[in-house]
Tab-separated table of C-alpha atoms in Angstrom:
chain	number	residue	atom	x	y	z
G	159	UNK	CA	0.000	0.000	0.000
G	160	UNK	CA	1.036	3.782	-0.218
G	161	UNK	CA	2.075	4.847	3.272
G	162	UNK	CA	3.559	8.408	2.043
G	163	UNK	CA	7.283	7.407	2.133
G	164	UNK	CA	7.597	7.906	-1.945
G	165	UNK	CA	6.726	11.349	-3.154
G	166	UNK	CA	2.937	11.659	-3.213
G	167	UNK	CA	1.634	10.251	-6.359
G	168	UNK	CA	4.098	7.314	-6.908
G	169	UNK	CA	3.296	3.753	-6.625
G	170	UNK	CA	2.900	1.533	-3.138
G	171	UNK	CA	5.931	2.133	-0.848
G	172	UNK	CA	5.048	-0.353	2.014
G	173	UNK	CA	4.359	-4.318	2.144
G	174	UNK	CA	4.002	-6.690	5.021
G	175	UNK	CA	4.460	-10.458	5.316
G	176	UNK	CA	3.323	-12.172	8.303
G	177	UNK	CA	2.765	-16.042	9.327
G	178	UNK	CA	0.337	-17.315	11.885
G	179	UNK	CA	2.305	-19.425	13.374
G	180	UNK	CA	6.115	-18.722	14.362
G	181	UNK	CA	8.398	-19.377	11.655
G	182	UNK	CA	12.023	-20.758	11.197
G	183	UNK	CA	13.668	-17.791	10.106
G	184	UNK	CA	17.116	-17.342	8.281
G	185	UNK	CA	18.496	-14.017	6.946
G	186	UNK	CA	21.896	-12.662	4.296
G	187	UNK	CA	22.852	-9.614	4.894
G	188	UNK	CA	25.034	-7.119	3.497
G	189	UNK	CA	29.310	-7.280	3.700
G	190	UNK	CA	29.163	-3.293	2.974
G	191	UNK	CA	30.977	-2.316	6.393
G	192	UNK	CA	28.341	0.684	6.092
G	193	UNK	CA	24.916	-1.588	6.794
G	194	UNK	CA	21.989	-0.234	7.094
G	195	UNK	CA	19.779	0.830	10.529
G	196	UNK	CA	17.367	-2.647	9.641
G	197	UNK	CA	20.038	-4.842	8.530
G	198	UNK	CA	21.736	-4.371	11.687
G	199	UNK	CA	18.617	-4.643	13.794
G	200	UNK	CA	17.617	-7.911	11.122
G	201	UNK	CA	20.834	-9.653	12.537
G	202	UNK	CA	20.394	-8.811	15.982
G	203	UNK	CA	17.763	-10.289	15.772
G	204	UNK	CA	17.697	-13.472	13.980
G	205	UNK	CA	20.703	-13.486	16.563
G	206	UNK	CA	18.701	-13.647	19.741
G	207	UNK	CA	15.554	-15.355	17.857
G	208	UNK	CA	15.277	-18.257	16.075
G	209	UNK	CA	11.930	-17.525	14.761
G	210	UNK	CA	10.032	-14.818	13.223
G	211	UNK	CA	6.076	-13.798	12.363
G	212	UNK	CA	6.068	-10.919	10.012
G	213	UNK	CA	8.486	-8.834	7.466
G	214	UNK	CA	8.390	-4.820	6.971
G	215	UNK	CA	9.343	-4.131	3.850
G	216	UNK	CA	9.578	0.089	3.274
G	217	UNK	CA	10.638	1.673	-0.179
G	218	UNK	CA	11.348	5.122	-0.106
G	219	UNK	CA	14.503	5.983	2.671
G	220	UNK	CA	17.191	3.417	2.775
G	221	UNK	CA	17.796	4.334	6.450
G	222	UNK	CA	21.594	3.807	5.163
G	223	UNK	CA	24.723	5.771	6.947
G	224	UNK	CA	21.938	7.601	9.326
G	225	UNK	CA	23.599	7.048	12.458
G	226	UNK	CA	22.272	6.010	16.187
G	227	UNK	CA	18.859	7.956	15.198
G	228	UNK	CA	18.035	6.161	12.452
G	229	UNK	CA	18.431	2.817	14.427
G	230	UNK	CA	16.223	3.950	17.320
G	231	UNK	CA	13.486	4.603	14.023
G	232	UNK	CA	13.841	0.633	13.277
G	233	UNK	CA	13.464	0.135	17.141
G	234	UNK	CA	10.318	2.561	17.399
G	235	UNK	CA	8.940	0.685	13.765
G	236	UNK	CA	9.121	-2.291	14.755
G	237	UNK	CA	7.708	-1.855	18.204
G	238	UNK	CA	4.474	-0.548	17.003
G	239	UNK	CA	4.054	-3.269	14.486
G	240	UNK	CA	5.150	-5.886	17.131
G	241	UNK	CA	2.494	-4.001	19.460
G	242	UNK	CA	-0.496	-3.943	16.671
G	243	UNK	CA	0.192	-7.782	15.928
G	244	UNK	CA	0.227	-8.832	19.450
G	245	UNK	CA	4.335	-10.073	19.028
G	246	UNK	CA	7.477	-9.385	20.557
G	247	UNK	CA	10.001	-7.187	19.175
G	248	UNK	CA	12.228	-9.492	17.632
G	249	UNK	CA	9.521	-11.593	15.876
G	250	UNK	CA	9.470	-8.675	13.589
G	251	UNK	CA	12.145	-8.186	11.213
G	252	UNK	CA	12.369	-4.838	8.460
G	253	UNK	CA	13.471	-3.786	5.623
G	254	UNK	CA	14.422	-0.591	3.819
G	255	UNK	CA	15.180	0.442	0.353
G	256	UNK	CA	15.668	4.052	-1.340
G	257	UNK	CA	18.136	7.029	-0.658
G	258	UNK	CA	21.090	6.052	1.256
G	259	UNK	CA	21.265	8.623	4.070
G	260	UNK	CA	17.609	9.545	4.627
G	261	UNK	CA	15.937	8.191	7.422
G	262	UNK	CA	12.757	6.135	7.327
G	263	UNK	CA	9.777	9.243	7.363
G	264	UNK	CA	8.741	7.507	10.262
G	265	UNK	CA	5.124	9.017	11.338
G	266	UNK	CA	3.895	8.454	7.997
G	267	UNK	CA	4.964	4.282	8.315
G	268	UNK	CA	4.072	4.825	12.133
G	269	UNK	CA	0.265	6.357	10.795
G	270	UNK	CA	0.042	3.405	8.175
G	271	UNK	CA	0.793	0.456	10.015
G	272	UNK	CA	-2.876	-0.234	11.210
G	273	UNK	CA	-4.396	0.242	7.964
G	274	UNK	CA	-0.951	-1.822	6.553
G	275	UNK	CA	-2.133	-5.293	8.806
G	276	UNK	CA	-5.572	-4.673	8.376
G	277	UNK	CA	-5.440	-4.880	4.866
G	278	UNK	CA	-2.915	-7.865	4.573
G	279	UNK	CA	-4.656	-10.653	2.397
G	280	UNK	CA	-3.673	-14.067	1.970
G	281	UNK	CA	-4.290	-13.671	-2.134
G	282	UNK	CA	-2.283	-13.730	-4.903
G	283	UNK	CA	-3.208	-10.264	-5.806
G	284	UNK	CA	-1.634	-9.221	-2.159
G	285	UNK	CA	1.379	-11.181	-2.846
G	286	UNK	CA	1.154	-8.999	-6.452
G	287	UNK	CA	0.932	-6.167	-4.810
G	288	UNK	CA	3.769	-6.223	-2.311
G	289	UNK	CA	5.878	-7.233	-4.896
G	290	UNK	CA	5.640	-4.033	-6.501
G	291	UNK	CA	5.555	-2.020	-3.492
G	292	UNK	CA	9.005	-3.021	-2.463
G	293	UNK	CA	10.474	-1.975	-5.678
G	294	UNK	CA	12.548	1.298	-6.529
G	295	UNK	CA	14.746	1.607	-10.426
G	296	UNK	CA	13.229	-1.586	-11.066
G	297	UNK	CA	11.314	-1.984	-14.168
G	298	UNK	CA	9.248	-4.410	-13.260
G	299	UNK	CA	8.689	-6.474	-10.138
G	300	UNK	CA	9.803	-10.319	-9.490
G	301	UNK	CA	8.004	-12.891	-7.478
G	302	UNK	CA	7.524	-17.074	-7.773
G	303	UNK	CA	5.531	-19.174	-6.267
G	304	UNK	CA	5.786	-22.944	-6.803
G	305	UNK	CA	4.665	-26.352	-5.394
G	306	UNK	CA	6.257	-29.778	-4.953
G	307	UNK	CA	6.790	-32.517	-3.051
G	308	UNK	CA	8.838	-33.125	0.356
G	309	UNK	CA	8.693	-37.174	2.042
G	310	UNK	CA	5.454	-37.279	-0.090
G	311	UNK	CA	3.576	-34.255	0.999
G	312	UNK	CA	2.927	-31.273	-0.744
G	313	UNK	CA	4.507	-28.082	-0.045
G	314	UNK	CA	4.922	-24.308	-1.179
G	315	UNK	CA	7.496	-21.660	-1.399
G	316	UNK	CA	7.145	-18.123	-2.889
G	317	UNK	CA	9.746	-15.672	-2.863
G	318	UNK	CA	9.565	-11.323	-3.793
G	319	UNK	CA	13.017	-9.562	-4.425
G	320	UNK	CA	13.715	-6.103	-5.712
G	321	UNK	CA	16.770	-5.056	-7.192
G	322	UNK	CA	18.143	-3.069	-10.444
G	323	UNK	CA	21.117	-0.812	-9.859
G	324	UNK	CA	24.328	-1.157	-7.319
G	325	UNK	CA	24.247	-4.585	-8.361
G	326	UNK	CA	27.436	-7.138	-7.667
G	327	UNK	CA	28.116	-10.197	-6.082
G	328	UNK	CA	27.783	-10.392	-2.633
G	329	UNK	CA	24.200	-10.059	-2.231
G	330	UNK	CA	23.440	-8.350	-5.171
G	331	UNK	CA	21.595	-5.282	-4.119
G	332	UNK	CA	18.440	-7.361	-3.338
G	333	UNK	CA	16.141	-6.831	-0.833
G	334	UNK	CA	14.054	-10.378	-0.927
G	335	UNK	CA	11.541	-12.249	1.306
G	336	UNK	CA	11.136	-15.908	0.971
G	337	UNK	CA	8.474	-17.910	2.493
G	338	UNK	CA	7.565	-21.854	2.447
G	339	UNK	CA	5.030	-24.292	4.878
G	340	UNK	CA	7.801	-26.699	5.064
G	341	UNK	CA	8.995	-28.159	8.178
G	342	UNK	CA	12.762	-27.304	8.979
G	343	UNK	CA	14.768	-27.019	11.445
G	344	UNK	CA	16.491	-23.949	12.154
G	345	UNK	CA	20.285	-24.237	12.127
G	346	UNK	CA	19.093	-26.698	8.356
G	347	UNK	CA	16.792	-23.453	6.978
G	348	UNK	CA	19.683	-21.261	7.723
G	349	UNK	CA	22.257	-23.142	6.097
G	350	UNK	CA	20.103	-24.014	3.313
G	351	UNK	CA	19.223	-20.454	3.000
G	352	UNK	CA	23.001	-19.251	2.920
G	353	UNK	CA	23.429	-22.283	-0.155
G	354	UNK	CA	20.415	-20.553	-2.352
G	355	UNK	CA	21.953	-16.819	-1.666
G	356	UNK	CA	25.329	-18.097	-2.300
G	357	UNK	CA	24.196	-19.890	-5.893
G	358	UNK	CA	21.832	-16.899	-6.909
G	359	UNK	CA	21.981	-13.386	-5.624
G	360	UNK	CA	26.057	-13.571	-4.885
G	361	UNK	CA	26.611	-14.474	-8.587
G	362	UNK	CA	24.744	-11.407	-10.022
G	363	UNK	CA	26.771	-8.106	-10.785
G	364	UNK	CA	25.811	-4.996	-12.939
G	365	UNK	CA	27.915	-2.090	-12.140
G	366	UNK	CA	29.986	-3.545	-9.193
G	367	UNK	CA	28.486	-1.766	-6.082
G	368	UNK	CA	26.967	-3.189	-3.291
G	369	UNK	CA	24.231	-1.964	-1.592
G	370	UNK	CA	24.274	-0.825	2.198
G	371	UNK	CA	21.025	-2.511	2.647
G	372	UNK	CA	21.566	-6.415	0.971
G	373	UNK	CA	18.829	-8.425	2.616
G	374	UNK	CA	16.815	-11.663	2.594
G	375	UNK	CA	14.723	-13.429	4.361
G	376	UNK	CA	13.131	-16.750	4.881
G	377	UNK	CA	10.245	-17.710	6.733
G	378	UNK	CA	9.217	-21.433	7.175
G	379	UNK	CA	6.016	-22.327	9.104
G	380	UNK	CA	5.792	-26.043	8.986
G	381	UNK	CA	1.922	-25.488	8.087
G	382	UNK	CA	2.021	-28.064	5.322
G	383	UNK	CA	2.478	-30.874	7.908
G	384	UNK	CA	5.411	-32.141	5.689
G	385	UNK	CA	8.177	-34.548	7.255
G	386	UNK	CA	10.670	-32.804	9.543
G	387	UNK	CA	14.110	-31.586	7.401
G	388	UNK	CA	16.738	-32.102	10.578
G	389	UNK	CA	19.984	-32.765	8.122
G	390	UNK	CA	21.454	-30.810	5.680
G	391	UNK	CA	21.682	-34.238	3.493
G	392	UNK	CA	18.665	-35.827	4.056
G	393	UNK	CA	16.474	-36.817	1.027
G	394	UNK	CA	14.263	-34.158	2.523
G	395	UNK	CA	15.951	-31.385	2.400
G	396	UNK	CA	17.542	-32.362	-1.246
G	397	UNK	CA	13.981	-32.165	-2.433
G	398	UNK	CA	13.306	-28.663	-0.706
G	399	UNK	CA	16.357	-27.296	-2.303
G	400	UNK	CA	15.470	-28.391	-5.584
G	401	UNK	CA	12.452	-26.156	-5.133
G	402	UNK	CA	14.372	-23.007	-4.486
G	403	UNK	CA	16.324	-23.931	-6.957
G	404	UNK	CA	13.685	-24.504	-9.306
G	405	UNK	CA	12.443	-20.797	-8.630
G	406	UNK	CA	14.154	-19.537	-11.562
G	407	UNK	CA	13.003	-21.681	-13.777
G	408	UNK	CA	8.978	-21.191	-12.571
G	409	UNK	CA	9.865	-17.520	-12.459
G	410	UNK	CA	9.828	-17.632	-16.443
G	411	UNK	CA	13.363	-16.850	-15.798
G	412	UNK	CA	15.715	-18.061	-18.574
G	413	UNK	CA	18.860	-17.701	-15.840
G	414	UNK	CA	20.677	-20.889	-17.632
G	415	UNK	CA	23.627	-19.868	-15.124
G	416	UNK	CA	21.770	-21.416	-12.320
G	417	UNK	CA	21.861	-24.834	-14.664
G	418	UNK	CA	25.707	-24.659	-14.884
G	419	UNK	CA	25.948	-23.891	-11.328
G	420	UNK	CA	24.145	-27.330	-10.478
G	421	UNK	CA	26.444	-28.985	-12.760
G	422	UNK	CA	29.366	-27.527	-11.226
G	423	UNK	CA	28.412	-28.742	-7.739
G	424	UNK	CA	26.921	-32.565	-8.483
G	425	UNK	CA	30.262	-34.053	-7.714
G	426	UNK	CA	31.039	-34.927	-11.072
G	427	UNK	CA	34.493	-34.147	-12.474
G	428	UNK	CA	35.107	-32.359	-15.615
G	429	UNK	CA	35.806	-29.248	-17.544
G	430	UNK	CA	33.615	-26.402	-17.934
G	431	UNK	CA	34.650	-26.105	-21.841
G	432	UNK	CA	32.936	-29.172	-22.234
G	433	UNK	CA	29.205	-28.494	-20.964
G	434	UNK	CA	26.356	-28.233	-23.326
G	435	UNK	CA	23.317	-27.524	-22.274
G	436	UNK	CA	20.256	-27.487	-23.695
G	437	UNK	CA	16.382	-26.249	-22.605
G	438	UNK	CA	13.729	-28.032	-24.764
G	439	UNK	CA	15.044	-27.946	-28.225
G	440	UNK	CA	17.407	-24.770	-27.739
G	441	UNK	CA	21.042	-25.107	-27.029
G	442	UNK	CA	22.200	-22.359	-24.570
G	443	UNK	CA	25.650	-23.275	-23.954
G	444	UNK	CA	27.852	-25.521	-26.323
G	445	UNK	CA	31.491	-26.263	-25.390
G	446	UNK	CA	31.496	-24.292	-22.222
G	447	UNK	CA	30.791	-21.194	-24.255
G	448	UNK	CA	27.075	-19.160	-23.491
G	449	UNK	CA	24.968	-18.516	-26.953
G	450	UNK	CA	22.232	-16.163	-28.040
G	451	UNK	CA	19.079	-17.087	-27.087
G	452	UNK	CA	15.413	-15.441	-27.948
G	453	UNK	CA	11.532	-15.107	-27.044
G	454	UNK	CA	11.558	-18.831	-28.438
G	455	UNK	CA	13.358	-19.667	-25.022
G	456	UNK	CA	10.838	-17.618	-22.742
G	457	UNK	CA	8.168	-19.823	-24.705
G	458	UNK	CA	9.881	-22.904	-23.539
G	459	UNK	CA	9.547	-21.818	-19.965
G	460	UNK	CA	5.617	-21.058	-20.068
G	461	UNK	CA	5.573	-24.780	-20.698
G	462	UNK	CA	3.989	-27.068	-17.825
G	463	UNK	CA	6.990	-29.702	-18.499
G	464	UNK	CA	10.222	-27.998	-18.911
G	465	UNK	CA	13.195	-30.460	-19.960
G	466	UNK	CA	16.499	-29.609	-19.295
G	467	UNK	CA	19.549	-31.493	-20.731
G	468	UNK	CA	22.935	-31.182	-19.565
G	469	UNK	CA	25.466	-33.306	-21.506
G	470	UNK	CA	29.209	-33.294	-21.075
G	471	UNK	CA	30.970	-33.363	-24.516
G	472	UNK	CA	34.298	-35.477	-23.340
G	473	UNK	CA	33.909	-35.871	-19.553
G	474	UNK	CA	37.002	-35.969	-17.126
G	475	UNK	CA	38.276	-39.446	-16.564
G	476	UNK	CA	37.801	-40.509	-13.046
């Protein structure tokens, strides 16, 4: 919703995602030495919480290199909302994107918070609509939502993330929330978390900044009643990072990186110059080397079955 952080006029500047029941919650953050008033409350924290209930996401003021006074406006933000949701402080995490070096305008979030909960829906057009309200340069926004399978039960995780400019590896300038009714334990969702960040945003770059105010966060409820995910390696938690994996490729994203990536990691030998890969009937990489690709490759991905071939031309002997 607009809250009056933009300019008046612009587009929705304020979104809010909460759970009903505590979640596991993992964040990334930032390595700019000059973090942000919510990323250093964020890690706080996730520090002295394992668990989480709802996500303040503000566009507008970066709250970025704004000293003491713009932490106590994360403190006072995330009190109210804490105190309107019936939570505790640290169940609530924020954050900011904008102008590094303004503070939040914090009345205006302070006045918009009730309306802000009250109006959170469960809907895809809510989900819709945050995405968009989180954005800033972007030119459009970006969220997923899939469902699959974990020990035979079904299960769903959506993800929103905003980012255009400043972006590097290292986070990538993204400010993302990612949510899923799995059943994980804590110290696995983190660590699983940290593997997706580390294989997505921290491979991006642009123009080689990065941001003040990196974030992303992961809520998992356990709602879908779905077996337990205590080890890293179980066949559990495989099959639940296959679907954040899989993200891209729901996302209508034709990120063939991600593909490679995989590759690289299956404990295979060989030598990049001698991947191919292929999605459908179009060859995207041959010999190591990336090739053009068109709108026939974004028609690929609208496809209910998407097959993807990865063939190594003369593989490593063992």
């Amino acid at each position: 919703m607009y809250g009056g952080l933009r300019a008046k006029g612009e587009k929705p500047d304020l979104a809010l995602v909460t759970c009903d029941v505590d979640a596991r919650a993992a964040g990334v953050f930032t390595t700019n030495m000059v973090a942000a008033a919510p990323v250093l409350y964020c890690k706080k924290a996730l520090d002295e919480s394992k668990m989480a209930r709802a996500v303040l996401i503000n566009a507008g003021q970066a709250n970025a290199a704004t000293g003491d006074a713009g932490y106590q406006d994360v403190l006072e933000c995330a009190d109210t909302l804490a105190m309107i949701l019936k939570l505790k402080r640290e169940e609530v995490l924020i954050e900011s994107t904008g102008v590094i070096g303004q503070r939040i305008r914090k009345q205006a979030l302070l006045n918009a918070l009730p309306k802000l909960v009250s109006s959170a829906t469960p809907s895809t057009e809510g989900a819709l609509s945050a995405a968009v309200a989180i954005t800033t340069t972007d030119l459009v926004s970006k969220s997923v939502a899939i469902e699959s399978q974990v020990g035979g039960t079904n299960i769903q995780v959506g993800g929103m993330a905003k980012g255009s400019g400043m972006i590097h590896p290292s986070m990538a300038t993204i400010l993302g929330v990612i949510t899923t009714d799995a059943l994980v334990k804590s110290d696995v969702w983190r660590k699983m978390v940290q593997f997706a960040v580390n294989r997505s945003f921290n491979q991006i770059t642009v123009d080689g900044d990065t941001s003040t105010n990196d974030t992303v966060i992961a809520l998992a409820s356990g709602l879908s009643g779905s077996t337990s995910i205590s080890s890293i390696n179980c066949d559990e938690a495989v099959q639940l990072q296959a679907c954040l994996d899989a993200a891209a490729v729901y996302g209508r994203n034709p990120n063939w990186g991600d593909i490679a990536a995989a590759a690289g990691y299956a404990g295979v030998p060989f030598h990049q110059n001698n991947l191919r890969i292929m999605l459908g009937d179009i060859l995207l990489m041959h010999n190591g080397q990336p090739l053009a690709f068109d709108s026939e490759l974004k028609r690929h991905l609208r496809l209910e079955l998407v097959t993807i071939l990865g063939r190594l031309v003369r593989p490593m002997a063992a």
